[in-house]
Short mmCIF file of N, CA and C in Angstrom, two decimals:
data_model
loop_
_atom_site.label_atom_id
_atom_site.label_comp_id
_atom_site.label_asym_id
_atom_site.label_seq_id
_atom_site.Cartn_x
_atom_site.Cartn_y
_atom_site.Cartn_z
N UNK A 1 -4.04 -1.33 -11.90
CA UNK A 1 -3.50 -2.36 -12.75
C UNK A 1 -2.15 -2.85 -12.20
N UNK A 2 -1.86 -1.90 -12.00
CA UNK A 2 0.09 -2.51 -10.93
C UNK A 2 -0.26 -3.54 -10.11
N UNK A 3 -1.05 -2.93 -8.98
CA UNK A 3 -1.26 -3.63 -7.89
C UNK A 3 -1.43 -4.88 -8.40
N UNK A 4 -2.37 -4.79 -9.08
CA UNK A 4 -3.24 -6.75 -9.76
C UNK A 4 -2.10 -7.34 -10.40
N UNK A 5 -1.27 -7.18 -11.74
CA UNK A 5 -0.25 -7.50 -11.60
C UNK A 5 0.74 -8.16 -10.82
N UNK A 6 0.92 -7.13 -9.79
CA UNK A 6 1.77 -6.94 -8.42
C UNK A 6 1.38 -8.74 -7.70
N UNK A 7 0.25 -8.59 -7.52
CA UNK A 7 0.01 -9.66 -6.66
C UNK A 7 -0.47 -11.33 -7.81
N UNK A 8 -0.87 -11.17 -8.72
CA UNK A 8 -0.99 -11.98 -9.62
C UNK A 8 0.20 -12.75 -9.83
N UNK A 9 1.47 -12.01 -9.90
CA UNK A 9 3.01 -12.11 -10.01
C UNK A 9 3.33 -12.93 -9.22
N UNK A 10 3.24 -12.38 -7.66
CA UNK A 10 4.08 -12.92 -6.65
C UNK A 10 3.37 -13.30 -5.25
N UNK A 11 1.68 -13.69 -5.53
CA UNK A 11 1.37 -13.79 -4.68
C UNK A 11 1.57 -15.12 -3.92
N UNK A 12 2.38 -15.72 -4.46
CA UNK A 12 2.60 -17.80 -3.98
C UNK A 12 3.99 -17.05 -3.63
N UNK A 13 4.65 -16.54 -3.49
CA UNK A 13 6.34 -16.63 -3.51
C UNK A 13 6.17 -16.71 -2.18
N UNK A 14 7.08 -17.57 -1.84
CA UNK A 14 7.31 -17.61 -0.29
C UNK A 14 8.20 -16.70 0.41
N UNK A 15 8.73 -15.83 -0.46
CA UNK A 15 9.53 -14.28 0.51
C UNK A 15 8.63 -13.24 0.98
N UNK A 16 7.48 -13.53 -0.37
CA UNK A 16 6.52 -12.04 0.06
C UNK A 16 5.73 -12.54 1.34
N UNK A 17 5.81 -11.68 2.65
CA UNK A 17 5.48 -11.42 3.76
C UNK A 17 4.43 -10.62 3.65
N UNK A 18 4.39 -9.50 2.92
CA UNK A 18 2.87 -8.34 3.08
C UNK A 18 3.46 -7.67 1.77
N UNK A 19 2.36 -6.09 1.30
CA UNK A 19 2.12 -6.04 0.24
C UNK A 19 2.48 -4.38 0.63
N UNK A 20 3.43 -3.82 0.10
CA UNK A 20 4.06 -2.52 0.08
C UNK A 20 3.22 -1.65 -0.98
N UNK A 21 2.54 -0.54 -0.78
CA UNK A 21 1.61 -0.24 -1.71
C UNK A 21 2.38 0.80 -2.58
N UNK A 22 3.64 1.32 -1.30
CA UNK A 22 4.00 2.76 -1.98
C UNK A 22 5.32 3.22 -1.12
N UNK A 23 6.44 3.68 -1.90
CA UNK A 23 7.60 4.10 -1.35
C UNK A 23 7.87 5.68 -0.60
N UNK A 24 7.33 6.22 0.00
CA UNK A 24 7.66 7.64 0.16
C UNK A 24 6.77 8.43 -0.96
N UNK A 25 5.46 8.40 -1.22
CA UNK A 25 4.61 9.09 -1.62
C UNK A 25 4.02 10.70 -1.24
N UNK A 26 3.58 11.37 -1.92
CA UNK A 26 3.36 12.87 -1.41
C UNK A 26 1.81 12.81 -1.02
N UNK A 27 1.64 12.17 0.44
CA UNK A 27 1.14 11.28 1.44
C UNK A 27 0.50 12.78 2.06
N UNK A 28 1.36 14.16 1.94
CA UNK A 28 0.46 15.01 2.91
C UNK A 28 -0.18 15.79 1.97
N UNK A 29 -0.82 15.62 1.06
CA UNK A 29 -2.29 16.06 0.36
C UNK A 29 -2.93 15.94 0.76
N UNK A 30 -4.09 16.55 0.84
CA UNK A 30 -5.42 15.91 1.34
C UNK A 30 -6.34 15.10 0.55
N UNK A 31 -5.89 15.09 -0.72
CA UNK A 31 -6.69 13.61 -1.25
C UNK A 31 -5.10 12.53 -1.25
N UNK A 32 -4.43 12.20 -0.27
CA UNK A 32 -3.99 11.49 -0.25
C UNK A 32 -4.61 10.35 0.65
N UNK A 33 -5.10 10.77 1.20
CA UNK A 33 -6.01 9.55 2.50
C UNK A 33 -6.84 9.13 1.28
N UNK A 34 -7.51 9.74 0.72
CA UNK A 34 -8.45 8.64 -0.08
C UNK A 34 -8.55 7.93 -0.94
N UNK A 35 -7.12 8.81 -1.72
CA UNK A 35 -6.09 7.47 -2.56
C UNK A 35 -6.07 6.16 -1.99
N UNK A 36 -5.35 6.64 -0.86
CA UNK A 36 -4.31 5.41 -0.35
C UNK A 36 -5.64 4.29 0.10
N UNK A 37 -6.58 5.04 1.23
CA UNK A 37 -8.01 4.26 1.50
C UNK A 37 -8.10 3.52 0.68
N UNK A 38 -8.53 3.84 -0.79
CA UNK A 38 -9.02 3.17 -1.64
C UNK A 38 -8.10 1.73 -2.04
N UNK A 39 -6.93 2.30 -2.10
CA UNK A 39 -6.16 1.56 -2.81
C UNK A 39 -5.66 0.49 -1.82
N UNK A 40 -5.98 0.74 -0.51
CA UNK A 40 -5.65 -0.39 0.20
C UNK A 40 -6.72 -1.65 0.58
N UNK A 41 -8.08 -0.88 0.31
CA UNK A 41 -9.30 -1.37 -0.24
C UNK A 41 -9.37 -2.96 -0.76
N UNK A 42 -9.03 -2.24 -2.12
CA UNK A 42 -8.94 -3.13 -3.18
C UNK A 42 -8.00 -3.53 -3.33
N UNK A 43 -6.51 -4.08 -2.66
CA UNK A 43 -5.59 -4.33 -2.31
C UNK A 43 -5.90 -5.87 -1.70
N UNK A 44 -6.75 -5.39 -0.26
CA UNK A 44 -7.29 -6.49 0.79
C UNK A 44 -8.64 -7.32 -0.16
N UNK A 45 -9.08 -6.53 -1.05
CA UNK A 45 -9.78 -8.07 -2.19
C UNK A 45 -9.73 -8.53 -3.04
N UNK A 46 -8.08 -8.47 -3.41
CA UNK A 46 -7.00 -8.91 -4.27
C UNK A 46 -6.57 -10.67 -3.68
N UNK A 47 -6.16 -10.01 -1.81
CA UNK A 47 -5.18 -10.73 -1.30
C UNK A 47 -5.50 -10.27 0.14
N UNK A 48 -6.62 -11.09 0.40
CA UNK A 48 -6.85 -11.00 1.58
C UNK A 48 -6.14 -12.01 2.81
N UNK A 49 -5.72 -11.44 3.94
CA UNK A 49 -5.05 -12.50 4.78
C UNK A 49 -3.61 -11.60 5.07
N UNK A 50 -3.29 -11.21 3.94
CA UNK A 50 -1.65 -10.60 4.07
C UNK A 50 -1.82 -9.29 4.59
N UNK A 51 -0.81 -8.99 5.13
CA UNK A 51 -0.58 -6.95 5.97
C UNK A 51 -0.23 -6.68 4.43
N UNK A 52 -0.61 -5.26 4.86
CA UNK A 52 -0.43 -4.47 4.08
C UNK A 52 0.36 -2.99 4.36
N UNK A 53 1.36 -2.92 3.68
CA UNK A 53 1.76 -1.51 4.32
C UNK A 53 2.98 -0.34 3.07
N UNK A 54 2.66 0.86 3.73
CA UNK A 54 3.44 1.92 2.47
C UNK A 54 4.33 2.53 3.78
N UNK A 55 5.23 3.35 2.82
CA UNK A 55 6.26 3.90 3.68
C UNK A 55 6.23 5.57 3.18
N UNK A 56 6.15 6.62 4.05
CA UNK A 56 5.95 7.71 4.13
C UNK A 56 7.02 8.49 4.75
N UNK A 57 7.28 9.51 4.29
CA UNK A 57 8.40 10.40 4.79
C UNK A 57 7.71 11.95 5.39
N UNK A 58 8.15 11.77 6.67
CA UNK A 58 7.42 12.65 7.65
C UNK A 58 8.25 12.94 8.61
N UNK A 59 8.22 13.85 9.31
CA UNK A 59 9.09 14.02 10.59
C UNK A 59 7.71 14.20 11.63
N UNK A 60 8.01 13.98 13.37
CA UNK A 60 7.17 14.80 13.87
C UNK A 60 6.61 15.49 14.22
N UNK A 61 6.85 16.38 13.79
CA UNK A 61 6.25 17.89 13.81
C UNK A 61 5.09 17.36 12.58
N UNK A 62 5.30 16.90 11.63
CA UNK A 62 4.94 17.04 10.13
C UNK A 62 4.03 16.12 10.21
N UNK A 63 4.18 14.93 10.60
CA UNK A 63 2.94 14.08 10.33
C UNK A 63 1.48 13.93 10.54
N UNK A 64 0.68 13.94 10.31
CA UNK A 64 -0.89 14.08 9.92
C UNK A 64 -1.56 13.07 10.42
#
């Protein structure tokens, strides 16, 4: 429901560049891939055409 919102809102604004799904999320679960999968899913047939992207906090050693 955010998301739809999200893009319902501001999808004409001429600042929005791409579509931030998520700020530093707890991304190393293992049902986090299929969250995010999903949700980027149905994201792209919201508002297809635009990038899409989340931001994750990881070091390298840590990242998956």
């Amino acid at each position: 429901q955010v998301v739809t919102e999200m893009i319902s809102r501001d999808r004409n604004h001429p600042s929005v560049l791409m579509w931030s799904l998520a700020n530093e999320p707890e991304s190393g679960d293992p049902e986090a891939k299929g969250y995010f999968s999903a949700l980027a899913d149905f994201t792209r047939l919201l508002a297809a055409g635009r990038p899409i992207t989340y931001v994750i906090s990881a070091t390298y050693d840590s990242d998956q």
